[in-house]
Amino acid sequence: IRLSAKGFDVHVFEKNSYPGGKLSEIQVGNYRFDAGPSLFTMPQYLEDTFTAAGLRLADYFLYVKHPTACHYFWDDGTFLPASGNLNEFAAKVEEILQVPKNRVIEYLENARFTYEKTGRIFLEKSLHKLGTWLTTETLKAIAHLPRYQITTTLHRVNEKWLEHPKLVQLFDRFATYNGSDPYQTPGIMHIIPHFEHNVGTFFPIGGMHAITQALYKAATDLGVKFHFNTQVDKIRWEGNVAKGVVTDGDFQPFDLIVSNMDVVPTYKYLLPDAPQPEKILSYPRSSSALIFYWGVKHQFSELDMHNIFFSNDYKAEFEHIFRKKTIYHDPTVYINITSRWNAGDAPEGCDNWFVMVNVPGNTGQNWDELLQQTRENVLSKLSKRLGTAIEPLIEAEATLDPRSIESKTFSYQGSLYGAGSNDMFSAFARHPNFSRKIRNLYFCGGSVHPGGGIPLCLLSARIVSDLIETP
Ligand SMILES: Cc1cc2nc3c(=O)[nH]c(=O)nc-3n(C[C@H](O)[C@H](O)[C@H](O)COP(=O)(O)OP(=O)(O)OC[C@H]3O[C@@H](n4cnc5c(N)ncnc54)[C@H](O)[C@@H]3O)c2cc1C
């Protein structure tokens, strides 16, 4: 969209028969599910994509602010409905957990401060260009370095600010938004809840897949040509300049190439003869996911659009994901339901449950066995907490696991957000949005700078487009 609006003749090669990659949808019996992302934050970056191309987002896509952030459940019966309104959320925390409401408000104010000081530098610009660093804005941001808490972990920051173990767990969970471990990821990740609690959570009319449909339609309206069922097998380069791509044995010449494929297989398979940025490519990956898509013939009034059922031992859960590379027997379970807000996603009186557990990337584990065990553990946890046997209510079912995420999208190990963010230098461990060795070769998408998730993927496209001069 951005390059087409700049005047380039843009061709998209997609190995699948549909656009969207992870942001796609599936139909299971009478139920529709968004296949991957379920949480829509920072819509301004989508607005910005359309505006940059002289289009009006509202002509393609409508969304509304969802009044509730998330419903949180603990096995001991504690229930915390987190409002999308900051004051109401903080008041609920005070009522249920007896943590003074100002503690939450100040925490989120600090998250806003960090975002406002660092967001434009670390998320909206290339970190690998001198121009990013030589500005007064950057110098001002650096002056506040101690406040960003980069030398401690998110968990320690949360323990210090929020005191109550349940509130600490609630805010530790935001580490999973970029596939990291709160007990390892740096404290600056306290910025993440800013998106959800200060700005809000949004719901696209038509479901998350409407984002893909809007982007696809806008691109075709601008003249972008899509080649589906067409895998890029090689990026050809000569004398340190990218020359084109090879698909189905045919060479197709292009002046510029932007790879939106995960950067690890891009180098491994498409650029095997190019100098390999070994350190970046061997950096540990972010977590993956196991998803059960369940058509449930009942509606539970206590469930909202986003629901979390917490593990009783969060530390053990993350140790299993990141160190033991397996799934803890009592995992935190996320349920996303869209059917009550998007008519047609489920039959009358039924709900479409997208049930997700964070898991390690695919390194050859016995996924069939893990899937079966986790299914039983999740069913048992949910049945106990909701006071109703869930299995007899499931009338449609499909699953997604790290193997299928990897085969469907070529994401290395099936990781959701590319490189992991478990140490203080992780922002610099992501591949830049351009190649240092091959001229006219660029990179965007969730595996490179600034990171995974829809908002950051949109920003990666903006950075690439800013790096490329108008023809
Ligand atoms: C289960 C799950 C839940 C998530 N939840 C959220 C969420 O709630 N909110 C959020 O913001 N983000 C979420 N994410 C992350 C988000 O989906 C990703 O960060 C983002 O969609 C990645 O987009 P991308 O374009 O970088 O990669 P992809 O979506 O993986 O797209 C890459 C595309 O390239 C194609 N491709 C790859 N190699 C080739 C080749 N050689 N030739 C041709 N085509 C090729 C693939 O087929 C694919 O279509 C989630 C992801 C998953 C899987």
PDB file of N, CA and C and ligand atoms in Angstrom, residues 13-16 18-23 35-41 208 230-233 260-262 270 289 291 293 334 354 356 400 405 408-411 416-417 444-447 451-455 457, ligand 1:
ATOM      1  N   PHE A  13       4.008 -11.753  -3.853  1.00  0.00           N
ATOM      2  CA  PHE A  13       4.029 -13.204  -4.087  1.00  0.00           C
ATOM      3  C   PHE A  13       3.685 -13.885  -2.769  1.00  0.00           C
ATOM      4  N   GLU A  14       2.622 -14.658  -2.765  1.00  0.00           N
ATOM      5  CA  GLU A  14       2.135 -15.311  -1.538  1.00  0.00           C
ATOM      6  C   GLU A  14       1.980 -16.801  -1.823  1.00  0.00           C
ATOM      7  N   LYS A  15       2.627 -17.612  -0.985  1.00  0.00           N
ATOM      8  CA  LYS A  15       2.584 -19.060  -1.241  1.00  0.00           C
ATOM      9  C   LYS A  15       1.201 -19.659  -0.988  1.00  0.00           C
ATOM     10  N   ASN A  16       0.449 -19.035  -0.073  1.00  0.00           N
ATOM     11  CA  ASN A  16      -0.898 -19.550   0.217  1.00  0.00           C
ATOM     12  C   ASN A  16      -1.895 -19.079  -0.840  1.00  0.00           C
ATOM     13  N   TYR A  18      -4.534 -17.524  -0.077  1.00  0.00           N
ATOM     14  CA  TYR A  18      -5.282 -16.407   0.526  1.00  0.00           C
ATOM     15  C   TYR A  18      -4.313 -15.382   1.115  1.00  0.00           C
ATOM     16  N   PRO A  19      -4.764 -14.135   1.283  1.00  0.00           N
ATOM     17  CA  PRO A  19      -3.865 -13.142   1.902  1.00  0.00           C
ATOM     18  C   PRO A  19      -3.941 -13.215   3.434  1.00  0.00           C
ATOM     19  N   GLY A  20      -2.980 -12.606   4.109  1.00  0.00           N
ATOM     20  CA  GLY A  20      -3.125 -12.402   5.557  1.00  0.00           C
ATOM     21  C   GLY A  20      -2.175 -13.181   6.436  1.00  0.00           C
ATOM     22  N   GLY A  21      -1.650 -14.324   5.944  1.00  0.00           N
ATOM     23  CA  GLY A  21      -0.753 -15.108   6.791  1.00  0.00           C
ATOM     24  C   GLY A  21      -1.430 -15.484   8.095  1.00  0.00           C
ATOM     25  N   LYS A  22      -0.822 -15.091   9.219  1.00  0.00           N
ATOM     26  CA  LYS A  22      -1.391 -15.446  10.530  1.00  0.00           C
ATOM     27  C   LYS A  22      -2.750 -14.781  10.742  1.00  0.00           C
ATOM     28  N   LEU A  23      -2.946 -13.632  10.109  1.00  0.00           N
ATOM     29  CA  LEU A  23      -4.194 -12.874  10.292  1.00  0.00           C
ATOM     30  C   LEU A  23      -5.233 -13.358   9.272  1.00  0.00           C
ATOM     31  N   ALA A  35      -8.189 -16.927  12.883  1.00  0.00           N
ATOM     32  CA  ALA A  35      -7.251 -18.031  13.078  1.00  0.00           C
ATOM     33  C   ALA A  35      -6.121 -17.689  14.041  1.00  0.00           C
ATOM     34  N   GLY A  36      -5.643 -16.434  14.023  1.00  0.00           N
ATOM     35  CA  GLY A  36      -4.479 -16.076  14.834  1.00  0.00           C
ATOM     36  C   GLY A  36      -4.776 -14.925  15.785  1.00  0.00           C
ATOM     37  N   PRO A  37      -4.368 -13.694  15.412  1.00  0.00           N
ATOM     38  CA  PRO A  37      -4.544 -12.568  16.333  1.00  0.00           C
ATOM     39  C   PRO A  37      -5.998 -12.365  16.726  1.00  0.00           C
ATOM     40  N   SER A  38      -6.191 -12.000  18.000  1.00  0.00           N
ATOM     41  CA  SER A  38      -7.549 -11.752  18.485  1.00  0.00           C
ATOM     42  C   SER A  38      -7.670 -10.391  19.147  1.00  0.00           C
ATOM     43  N   LEU A  39      -6.540  -9.774  19.471  1.00  0.00           N
ATOM     44  CA  LEU A  39      -6.567  -8.495  20.176  1.00  0.00           C
ATOM     45  C   LEU A  39      -6.098  -7.387  19.243  1.00  0.00           C
ATOM     46  N   PHE A  40      -6.952  -6.396  19.051  1.00  0.00           N
ATOM     47  CA  PHE A  40      -6.637  -5.293  18.140  1.00  0.00           C
ATOM     48  C   PHE A  40      -6.349  -4.053  18.976  1.00  0.00           C
ATOM     49  N   THR A  41      -5.075  -3.621  18.975  1.00  0.00           N
ATOM     50  CA  THR A  41      -4.704  -2.409  19.707  1.00  0.00           C
ATOM     51  C   THR A  41      -4.046  -1.432  18.737  1.00  0.00           C
ATOM     52  N   MET A 208     -11.337  -9.912  13.386  1.00  0.00           N
ATOM     53  CA  MET A 208      -9.956  -9.518  13.073  1.00  0.00           C
ATOM     54  C   MET A 208      -9.637  -9.681  11.592  1.00  0.00           C
ATOM     55  N   THR A 230       1.964 -18.811  -5.062  1.00  0.00           N
ATOM     56  CA  THR A 230       3.252 -18.595  -5.723  1.00  0.00           C
ATOM     57  C   THR A 230       4.339 -18.396  -4.666  1.00  0.00           C
ATOM     58  N   GLN A 231       5.109 -19.435  -4.460  1.00  0.00           N
ATOM     59  CA  GLN A 231       6.164 -19.376  -3.453  1.00  0.00           C
ATOM     60  C   GLN A 231       7.430 -18.772  -4.050  1.00  0.00           C
ATOM     61  N   VAL A 232       8.055 -17.872  -3.303  1.00  0.00           N
ATOM     62  CA  VAL A 232       9.363 -17.358  -3.723  1.00  0.00           C
ATOM     63  C   VAL A 232      10.416 -18.364  -3.263  1.00  0.00           C
ATOM     64  N   ASP A 233      11.178 -18.895  -4.188  1.00  0.00           N
ATOM     65  CA  ASP A 233      12.173 -19.916  -3.834  1.00  0.00           C
ATOM     66  C   ASP A 233      13.568 -19.329  -3.651  1.00  0.00           C
ATOM     67  N   ASN A 260       8.773 -10.075   3.417  1.00  0.00           N
ATOM     68  CA  ASN A 260       7.919 -10.091   4.608  1.00  0.00           C
ATOM     69  C   ASN A 260       7.902 -11.495   5.223  1.00  0.00           C
ATOM     70  N   MET A 261       8.733 -12.386   4.642  1.00  0.00           N
ATOM     71  CA  MET A 261       8.861 -13.744   5.178  1.00  0.00           C
ATOM     72  C   MET A 261       9.710 -13.671   6.454  1.00  0.00           C
ATOM     73  N   ASP A 262       9.498 -14.601   7.366  1.00  0.00           N
ATOM     74  CA  ASP A 262      10.345 -14.680   8.558  1.00  0.00           C
ATOM     75  C   ASP A 262      11.810 -14.616   8.108  1.00  0.00           C
ATOM     76  N   LEU A 270      16.159 -18.602   0.854  1.00  0.00           N
ATOM     77  CA  LEU A 270      16.063 -17.695  -0.299  1.00  0.00           C
ATOM     78  C   LEU A 270      17.402 -17.031  -0.615  1.00  0.00           C
ATOM     79  N   ALA A 289       2.204 -21.048  20.085  1.00  0.00           N
ATOM     80  CA  ALA A 289       0.891 -21.217  20.724  1.00  0.00           C
ATOM     81  C   ALA A 289       0.249 -22.526  20.314  1.00  0.00           C
ATOM     82  N   ILE A 291      -3.625 -23.834  19.927  1.00  0.00           N
ATOM     83  CA  ILE A 291      -4.976 -23.257  19.895  1.00  0.00           C
ATOM     84  C   ILE A 291      -6.015 -24.343  19.642  1.00  0.00           C
ATOM     85  N   TYR A 293      -9.852 -24.469  18.587  1.00  0.00           N
ATOM     86  CA  TYR A 293     -11.017 -23.706  18.122  1.00  0.00           C
ATOM     87  C   TYR A 293     -12.230 -24.577  18.470  1.00  0.00           C
ATOM     88  N   TYR A 334      -6.217 -18.706  27.654  1.00  0.00           N
ATOM     89  CA  TYR A 334      -6.878 -17.503  27.125  1.00  0.00           C
ATOM     90  C   TYR A 334      -8.050 -17.956  26.259  1.00  0.00           C
ATOM     91  N   PHE A 354     -12.013 -19.446  20.953  1.00  0.00           N
ATOM     92  CA  PHE A 354     -10.625 -19.557  20.499  1.00  0.00           C
ATOM     93  C   PHE A 354      -9.832 -19.724  21.789  1.00  0.00           C
ATOM     94  N   MET A 356      -6.454 -20.530  23.741  1.00  0.00           N
ATOM     95  CA  MET A 356      -5.022 -20.503  23.438  1.00  0.00           C
ATOM     96  C   MET A 356      -4.160 -20.676  24.696  1.00  0.00           C
ATOM     97  N   LEU A 400      -4.579 -25.770  16.180  1.00  0.00           N
ATOM     98  CA  LEU A 400      -3.401 -25.193  15.519  1.00  0.00           C
ATOM     99  C   LEU A 400      -2.256 -25.367  16.519  1.00  0.00           C
ATOM    100  N   ILE A 405       1.579 -23.801  12.518  1.00  0.00           N
ATOM    101  CA  ILE A 405       1.877 -22.364  12.334  1.00  0.00           C
ATOM    102  C   ILE A 405       3.087 -22.243  11.408  1.00  0.00           C
ATOM    103  N   LYS A 408       2.152 -23.366   7.762  1.00  0.00           N
ATOM    104  CA  LYS A 408       1.234 -22.450   7.067  1.00  0.00           C
ATOM    105  C   LYS A 408       1.900 -21.131   6.683  1.00  0.00           C
ATOM    106  N   THR A 409       2.829 -20.644   7.530  1.00  0.00           N
ATOM    107  CA  THR A 409       3.351 -19.290   7.300  1.00  0.00           C
ATOM    108  C   THR A 409       4.870 -19.243   7.133  1.00  0.00           C
ATOM    109  N   PHE A 410       5.546 -20.384   7.300  1.00  0.00           N
ATOM    110  CA  PHE A 410       7.008 -20.464   7.267  1.00  0.00           C
ATOM    111  C   PHE A 410       7.662 -19.666   8.397  1.00  0.00           C
ATOM    112  N   SER A 411       6.936 -19.472   9.499  1.00  0.00           N
ATOM    113  CA  SER A 411       7.552 -18.789  10.656  1.00  0.00           C
ATOM    114  C   SER A 411       8.468 -19.786  11.344  1.00  0.00           C
ATOM    115  N   LEU A 416       5.447 -16.879  17.300  1.00  0.00           N
ATOM    116  CA  LEU A 416       4.405 -15.903  16.927  1.00  0.00           C
ATOM    117  C   LEU A 416       4.980 -14.536  16.607  1.00  0.00           C
ATOM    118  N   TYR A 417       6.116 -14.195  17.230  1.00  0.00           N
ATOM    119  CA  TYR A 417       6.604 -12.811  17.130  1.00  0.00           C
ATOM    120  C   TYR A 417       8.073 -12.731  16.717  1.00  0.00           C
ATOM    121  N   CYS A 444      10.439  -6.536   6.210  1.00  0.00           N
ATOM    122  CA  CYS A 444       9.390  -6.053   7.112  1.00  0.00           C
ATOM    123  C   CYS A 444       8.697  -7.261   7.744  1.00  0.00           C
ATOM    124  N   GLY A 445       7.659  -7.016   8.549  1.00  0.00           N
ATOM    125  CA  GLY A 445       6.923  -8.107   9.192  1.00  0.00           C
ATOM    126  C   GLY A 445       7.403  -8.372  10.609  1.00  0.00           C
ATOM    127  N   GLY A 446       6.737  -9.309  11.254  1.00  0.00           N
ATOM    128  CA  GLY A 446       6.903  -9.524  12.691  1.00  0.00           C
ATOM    129  C   GLY A 446       8.235 -10.085  13.139  1.00  0.00           C
ATOM    130  N   SER A 447       9.080 -10.567  12.205  1.00  0.00           N
ATOM    131  CA  SER A 447      10.339 -11.161  12.670  1.00  0.00           C
ATOM    132  C   SER A 447      11.489 -10.162  12.681  1.00  0.00           C
ATOM    133  N   GLY A 451       9.220  -5.387  15.640  1.00  0.00           N
ATOM    134  CA  GLY A 451       8.784  -6.561  16.384  1.00  0.00           C
ATOM    135  C   GLY A 451       7.482  -7.124  15.875  1.00  0.00           C
ATOM    136  N   GLY A 452       6.969  -8.139  16.613  1.00  0.00           N
ATOM    137  CA  GLY A 452       5.752  -8.823  16.181  1.00  0.00           C
ATOM    138  C   GLY A 452       4.488  -8.158  16.695  1.00  0.00           C
ATOM    139  N   GLY A 453       3.355  -8.682  16.243  1.00  0.00           N
ATOM    140  CA  GLY A 453       2.061  -8.095  16.584  1.00  0.00           C
ATOM    141  C   GLY A 453       1.657  -7.123  15.486  1.00  0.00           C
ATOM    142  N   ILE A 454       0.370  -6.983  15.292  1.00  0.00           N
ATOM    143  CA  ILE A 454      -0.124  -6.184  14.160  1.00  0.00           C
ATOM    144  C   ILE A 454       0.407  -4.739  14.171  1.00  0.00           C
ATOM    145  N   PRO A 455       0.321  -4.029  15.315  1.00  0.00           N
ATOM    146  CA  PRO A 455       0.790  -2.626  15.271  1.00  0.00           C
ATOM    147  C   PRO A 455       2.248  -2.509  14.834  1.00  0.00           C
ATOM    148  N   CYS A 457       4.043  -4.720  13.124  1.00  0.00           N
ATOM    149  CA  CYS A 457       4.212  -5.118  11.715  1.00  0.00           C
ATOM    150  C   CYS A 457       3.873  -3.938  10.805  1.00  0.00           C
TER     151      CYS A 457
HETATM  152  C1  LIG B   1      -2.133 -17.682  17.387  1.00  0.00           C
HETATM  153  C2  LIG B   1      -1.639 -16.274  17.231  1.00  0.00           C
HETATM  154  C3  LIG B   1      -2.140 -15.274  18.034  1.00  0.00           C
HETATM  155  C4  LIG B   1      -1.695 -13.954  17.876  1.00  0.00           C
HETATM  156  N1  LIG B   1      -2.295 -12.970  18.607  1.00  0.00           N
HETATM  157  C5  LIG B   1      -2.040 -11.676  18.297  1.00  0.00           C
HETATM  158  C6  LIG B   1      -2.872 -10.634  18.806  1.00  0.00           C
HETATM  159  O1  LIG B   1      -3.827 -10.898  19.537  1.00  0.00           O
HETATM  160  N2  LIG B   1      -2.592  -9.351  18.445  1.00  0.00           N
HETATM  161  C7  LIG B   1      -1.557  -9.044  17.595  1.00  0.00           C
HETATM  162  O2  LIG B   1      -1.356  -7.857  17.290  1.00  0.00           O
HETATM  163  N3  LIG B   1      -0.769 -10.013  17.092  1.00  0.00           N
HETATM  164  C8  LIG B   1      -0.995 -11.315  17.397  1.00  0.00           C
HETATM  165  N4  LIG B   1      -0.272 -12.319  16.827  1.00  0.00           N
HETATM  166  C9  LIG B   1       0.933 -11.957  16.050  1.00  0.00           C
HETATM  167  C10 LIG B   1       0.583 -11.500  14.656  1.00  0.00           C
HETATM  168  O3  LIG B   1      -0.298 -12.408  14.063  1.00  0.00           O
HETATM  169  C11 LIG B   1       1.839 -11.452  13.834  1.00  0.00           C
HETATM  170  O4  LIG B   1       2.852 -10.674  14.454  1.00  0.00           O
HETATM  171  C12 LIG B   1       1.590 -10.848  12.461  1.00  0.00           C
HETATM  172  O5  LIG B   1       0.349 -11.259  11.933  1.00  0.00           O
HETATM  173  C13 LIG B   1       2.732 -11.300  11.583  1.00  0.00           C
HETATM  174  O6  LIG B   1       2.555 -10.813  10.300  1.00  0.00           O
HETATM  175  P1  LIG B   1       3.673 -11.047   9.225  1.00  0.00           P
HETATM  176  O7  LIG B   1       3.153 -10.456   7.973  1.00  0.00           O
HETATM  177  O8  LIG B   1       4.994 -10.644   9.732  1.00  0.00           O
HETATM  178  O9  LIG B   1       3.803 -12.658   9.071  1.00  0.00           O
HETATM  179  P2  LIG B   1       2.774 -13.726   8.559  1.00  0.00           P
HETATM  180  O10 LIG B   1       1.401 -13.381   8.974  1.00  0.00           O
HETATM  181  O11 LIG B   1       3.321 -15.039   8.996  1.00  0.00           O
HETATM  182  O12 LIG B   1       2.845 -13.602   6.966  1.00  0.00           O
HETATM  183  C14 LIG B   1       3.895 -14.098   6.212  1.00  0.00           C
HETATM  184  C15 LIG B   1       3.290 -14.493   4.874  1.00  0.00           C
HETATM  185  O13 LIG B   1       4.337 -14.789   3.987  1.00  0.00           O
HETATM  186  C16 LIG B   1       3.999 -15.973   3.270  1.00  0.00           C
HETATM  187  N5  LIG B   1       5.287 -16.569   2.878  1.00  0.00           N
HETATM  188  C17 LIG B   1       6.277 -16.983   3.685  1.00  0.00           C
HETATM  189  N6  LIG B   1       7.305 -17.431   2.967  1.00  0.00           N
HETATM  190  C18 LIG B   1       6.966 -17.278   1.659  1.00  0.00           C
HETATM  191  C19 LIG B   1       7.642 -17.528   0.426  1.00  0.00           C
HETATM  192  N7  LIG B   1       8.872 -18.028   0.386  1.00  0.00           N
HETATM  193  N8  LIG B   1       6.995 -17.235  -0.720  1.00  0.00           N
HETATM  194  C20 LIG B   1       5.733 -16.705  -0.719  1.00  0.00           C
HETATM  195  N9  LIG B   1       5.050 -16.455   0.431  1.00  0.00           N
HETATM  196  C21 LIG B   1       5.672 -16.733   1.599  1.00  0.00           C
HETATM  197  C22 LIG B   1       3.224 -16.805   4.259  1.00  0.00           C
HETATM  198  O14 LIG B   1       2.425 -17.755   3.593  1.00  0.00           O
HETATM  199  C23 LIG B   1       2.402 -15.735   4.976  1.00  0.00           C
HETATM  200  O15 LIG B   1       1.194 -15.488   4.321  1.00  0.00           O
HETATM  201  C24 LIG B   1      -0.688 -13.650  16.944  1.00  0.00           C
HETATM  202  C25 LIG B   1      -0.170 -14.669  16.132  1.00  0.00           C
HETATM  203  C26 LIG B   1      -0.665 -15.963  16.248  1.00  0.00           C
HETATM  204  C27 LIG B   1      -0.163 -17.048  15.321  1.00  0.00           C
END
